[in-house]
Amino acid sequence: MMSIFEFQGISKGVAAERIFASMAHKGRPADFVLCIGDDRSDEDMFEVVGNHTGGTLASYNSMFACTVGQKPSKAKYFLDDTAGVILLLESLARASVVVGSP
């Protein structure tokens, strides 16, 4: 199944690059990136996140590309299923409350 980005000739990888460049141009480079996907159309995005070395990210950035389901992928990490995605997001939310507390 083709995503809307691919239909218009723009992959998720190109979109990610443009978002990073736009943020950097505005003086606010990304310092944390988490992308999660489960199909072939996500692979360009995973490659961008996995190989990003340009000046469009903060020097202290953390970048994570996760595919859902164990399969060959350019993503460095994988989650077993959607329940794993929810657990990860809940854990991140809890951690951000602790770190961000006054």
PDB file of C-alpha atoms in Angstrom:
ATOM      1  CA  MET A   1       0.000   0.000   0.000  1.00  0.00           C
ATOM      2  CA  MET A   2       1.405   3.392  -0.998  1.00  0.00           C
ATOM      3  CA  SER A   3       1.460   6.214   1.535  1.00  0.00           C
ATOM      4  CA  ILE A   4       0.255   9.692   0.591  1.00  0.00           C
ATOM      5  CA  PHE A   5       3.880  10.874   0.628  1.00  0.00           C
ATOM      6  CA  GLU A   6       4.960   8.287  -1.935  1.00  0.00           C
ATOM      7  CA  PHE A   7       1.970   9.054  -4.129  1.00  0.00           C
ATOM      8  CA  GLN A   8       3.099  12.686  -4.339  1.00  0.00           C
ATOM      9  CA  GLY A   9       6.740  11.685  -4.910  1.00  0.00           C
ATOM     10  CA  ILE A  10       7.885  12.528  -1.388  1.00  0.00           C
ATOM     11  CA  SER A  11       9.055   9.695   0.851  1.00  0.00           C
ATOM     12  CA  LYS A  12       8.922   9.735   4.635  1.00  0.00           C
ATOM     13  CA  GLY A  13      12.708  10.051   4.537  1.00  0.00           C
ATOM     14  CA  VAL A  14      12.513  13.248   2.465  1.00  0.00           C
ATOM     15  CA  ALA A  15       9.837  14.576   4.816  1.00  0.00           C
ATOM     16  CA  ALA A  16      12.054  13.846   7.843  1.00  0.00           C
ATOM     17  CA  GLU A  17      15.025  15.601   6.224  1.00  0.00           C
ATOM     18  CA  ARG A  18      12.873  18.655   5.463  1.00  0.00           C
ATOM     19  CA  ILE A  19      11.527  18.793   9.015  1.00  0.00           C
ATOM     20  CA  PHE A  20      15.054  18.581  10.489  1.00  0.00           C
ATOM     21  CA  ALA A  21      16.329  21.279   8.099  1.00  0.00           C
ATOM     22  CA  SER A  22      13.397  23.587   8.846  1.00  0.00           C
ATOM     23  CA  MET A  23      13.888  23.255  12.590  1.00  0.00           C
ATOM     24  CA  ALA A  24      17.629  23.932  12.266  1.00  0.00           C
ATOM     25  CA  HIS A  25      16.983  26.958  10.025  1.00  0.00           C
ATOM     26  CA  LYS A  26      14.754  28.386  12.770  1.00  0.00           C
ATOM     27  CA  GLY A  27      17.557  27.859  15.301  1.00  0.00           C
ATOM     28  CA  ARG A  28      15.776  24.976  17.026  1.00  0.00           C
ATOM     29  CA  PRO A  29      17.474  21.746  15.895  1.00  0.00           C
ATOM     30  CA  ALA A  30      15.905  18.492  17.019  1.00  0.00           C
ATOM     31  CA  ASP A  31      17.387  17.050  20.190  1.00  0.00           C
ATOM     32  CA  PHE A  32      15.183  13.934  20.419  1.00  0.00           C
ATOM     33  CA  VAL A  33      13.714  11.965  17.542  1.00  0.00           C
ATOM     34  CA  LEU A  34      11.601   8.833  17.836  1.00  0.00           C
ATOM     35  CA  CYS A  35      10.133   7.325  14.707  1.00  0.00           C
ATOM     36  CA  ILE A  36       8.119   4.145  14.747  1.00  0.00           C
ATOM     37  CA  GLY A  37       6.758   2.323  11.725  1.00  0.00           C
ATOM     38  CA  ASP A  38       5.666  -1.086  10.599  1.00  0.00           C
ATOM     39  CA  ASP A  39       5.956  -1.274   6.838  1.00  0.00           C
ATOM     40  CA  ARG A  40       8.211  -0.797   3.861  1.00  0.00           C
ATOM     41  CA  SER A  41       7.254   2.856   3.373  1.00  0.00           C
ATOM     42  CA  ASP A  42       8.984   3.651   6.691  1.00  0.00           C
ATOM     43  CA  GLU A  43      12.403   2.370   5.612  1.00  0.00           C
ATOM     44  CA  ASP A  44      13.541   5.690   4.035  1.00  0.00           C
ATOM     45  CA  MET A  45      12.691   7.447   7.299  1.00  0.00           C
ATOM     46  CA  PHE A  46      14.622   4.837   9.299  1.00  0.00           C
ATOM     47  CA  GLU A  47      17.634   5.315   7.026  1.00  0.00           C
ATOM     48  CA  VAL A  48      17.568   9.094   7.515  1.00  0.00           C
ATOM     49  CA  VAL A  49      17.362   8.737  11.278  1.00  0.00           C
ATOM     50  CA  GLY A  50      20.018   6.014  11.379  1.00  0.00           C
ATOM     51  CA  ASN A  51      22.501   7.828   9.171  1.00  0.00           C
ATOM     52  CA  HIS A  52      21.879  11.452  10.051  1.00  0.00           C
ATOM     53  CA  THR A  53      25.122  13.302  10.572  1.00  0.00           C
ATOM     54  CA  GLY A  54      24.263  16.730   9.157  1.00  0.00           C
ATOM     55  CA  GLY A  55      24.174  20.014  11.022  1.00  0.00           C
ATOM     56  CA  THR A  56      20.390  19.967  11.254  1.00  0.00           C
ATOM     57  CA  LEU A  57      20.336  18.249  14.651  1.00  0.00           C
ATOM     58  CA  ALA A  58      21.451  19.406  18.061  1.00  0.00           C
ATOM     59  CA  SER A  59      24.885  18.067  18.998  1.00  0.00           C
ATOM     60  CA  TYR A  60      23.374  16.240  21.977  1.00  0.00           C
ATOM     61  CA  ASN A  61      20.535  14.634  20.032  1.00  0.00           C
ATOM     62  CA  SER A  62      19.046  11.246  20.660  1.00  0.00           C
ATOM     63  CA  MET A  63      17.615   9.498  17.616  1.00  0.00           C
ATOM     64  CA  PHE A  64      15.677   6.259  17.674  1.00  0.00           C
ATOM     65  CA  ALA A  65      14.177   4.382  14.749  1.00  0.00           C
ATOM     66  CA  CYS A  66      11.946   1.449  15.713  1.00  0.00           C
ATOM     67  CA  THR A  67      10.199  -1.017  13.482  1.00  0.00           C
ATOM     68  CA  VAL A  68       7.196  -2.918  14.774  1.00  0.00           C
ATOM     69  CA  GLY A  69       7.714  -6.663  14.440  1.00  0.00           C
ATOM     70  CA  GLN A  70      10.996  -8.521  13.961  1.00  0.00           C
ATOM     71  CA  LYS A  71      11.872  -8.341  10.283  1.00  0.00           C
ATOM     72  CA  PRO A  72      14.741  -7.054   8.177  1.00  0.00           C
ATOM     73  CA  SER A  73      14.782  -3.283   8.563  1.00  0.00           C
ATOM     74  CA  LYS A  74      17.025  -0.234   8.508  1.00  0.00           C
ATOM     75  CA  ALA A  75      15.667   0.609  11.961  1.00  0.00           C
ATOM     76  CA  LYS A  76      18.149   0.030  14.746  1.00  0.00           C
ATOM     77  CA  TYR A  77      15.484  -1.049  17.245  1.00  0.00           C
ATOM     78  CA  PHE A  78      12.321  -3.107  17.103  1.00  0.00           C
ATOM     79  CA  LEU A  79       9.184  -3.479  19.160  1.00  0.00           C
ATOM     80  CA  ASP A  80       7.285  -6.760  19.093  1.00  0.00           C
ATOM     81  CA  ASP A  81       3.810  -5.336  18.473  1.00  0.00           C
ATOM     82  CA  THR A  82       1.501  -2.384  19.073  1.00  0.00           C
ATOM     83  CA  ALA A  83       1.318  -3.268  22.775  1.00  0.00           C
ATOM     84  CA  GLY A  84       5.104  -2.710  22.896  1.00  0.00           C
ATOM     85  CA  VAL A  85       4.652   0.685  21.219  1.00  0.00           C
ATOM     86  CA  ILE A  86       2.090   1.702  23.830  1.00  0.00           C
ATOM     87  CA  LEU A  87       4.317   0.490  26.671  1.00  0.00           C
ATOM     88  CA  LEU A  88       7.284   2.466  25.285  1.00  0.00           C
ATOM     89  CA  LEU A  89       5.226   5.652  24.933  1.00  0.00           C
ATOM     90  CA  GLU A  90       3.775   5.278  28.427  1.00  0.00           C
ATOM     91  CA  SER A  91       7.279   4.780  29.845  1.00  0.00           C
ATOM     92  CA  LEU A  92       8.549   7.879  28.038  1.00  0.00           C
ATOM     93  CA  ALA A  93       5.596   9.877  29.363  1.00  0.00           C
ATOM     94  CA  ARG A  94       6.314   8.762  32.936  1.00  0.00           C
ATOM     95  CA  ALA A  95      10.014   9.562  32.575  1.00  0.00           C
ATOM     96  CA  SER A  96       9.311  13.024  31.156  1.00  0.00           C
ATOM     97  CA  VAL A  97       7.079  13.849  34.135  1.00  0.00           C
ATOM     98  CA  VAL A  98       9.849  12.873  36.567  1.00  0.00           C
ATOM     99  CA  VAL A  99      12.562  14.762  34.675  1.00  0.00           C
ATOM    100  CA  GLY A 100      10.384  17.801  33.996  1.00  0.00           C
ATOM    101  CA  SER A 101       9.000  18.089  37.551  1.00  0.00           C
ATOM    102  CA  PRO A 102       9.786  21.342  39.414  1.00  0.00           C
TER     103      PRO A 102
END
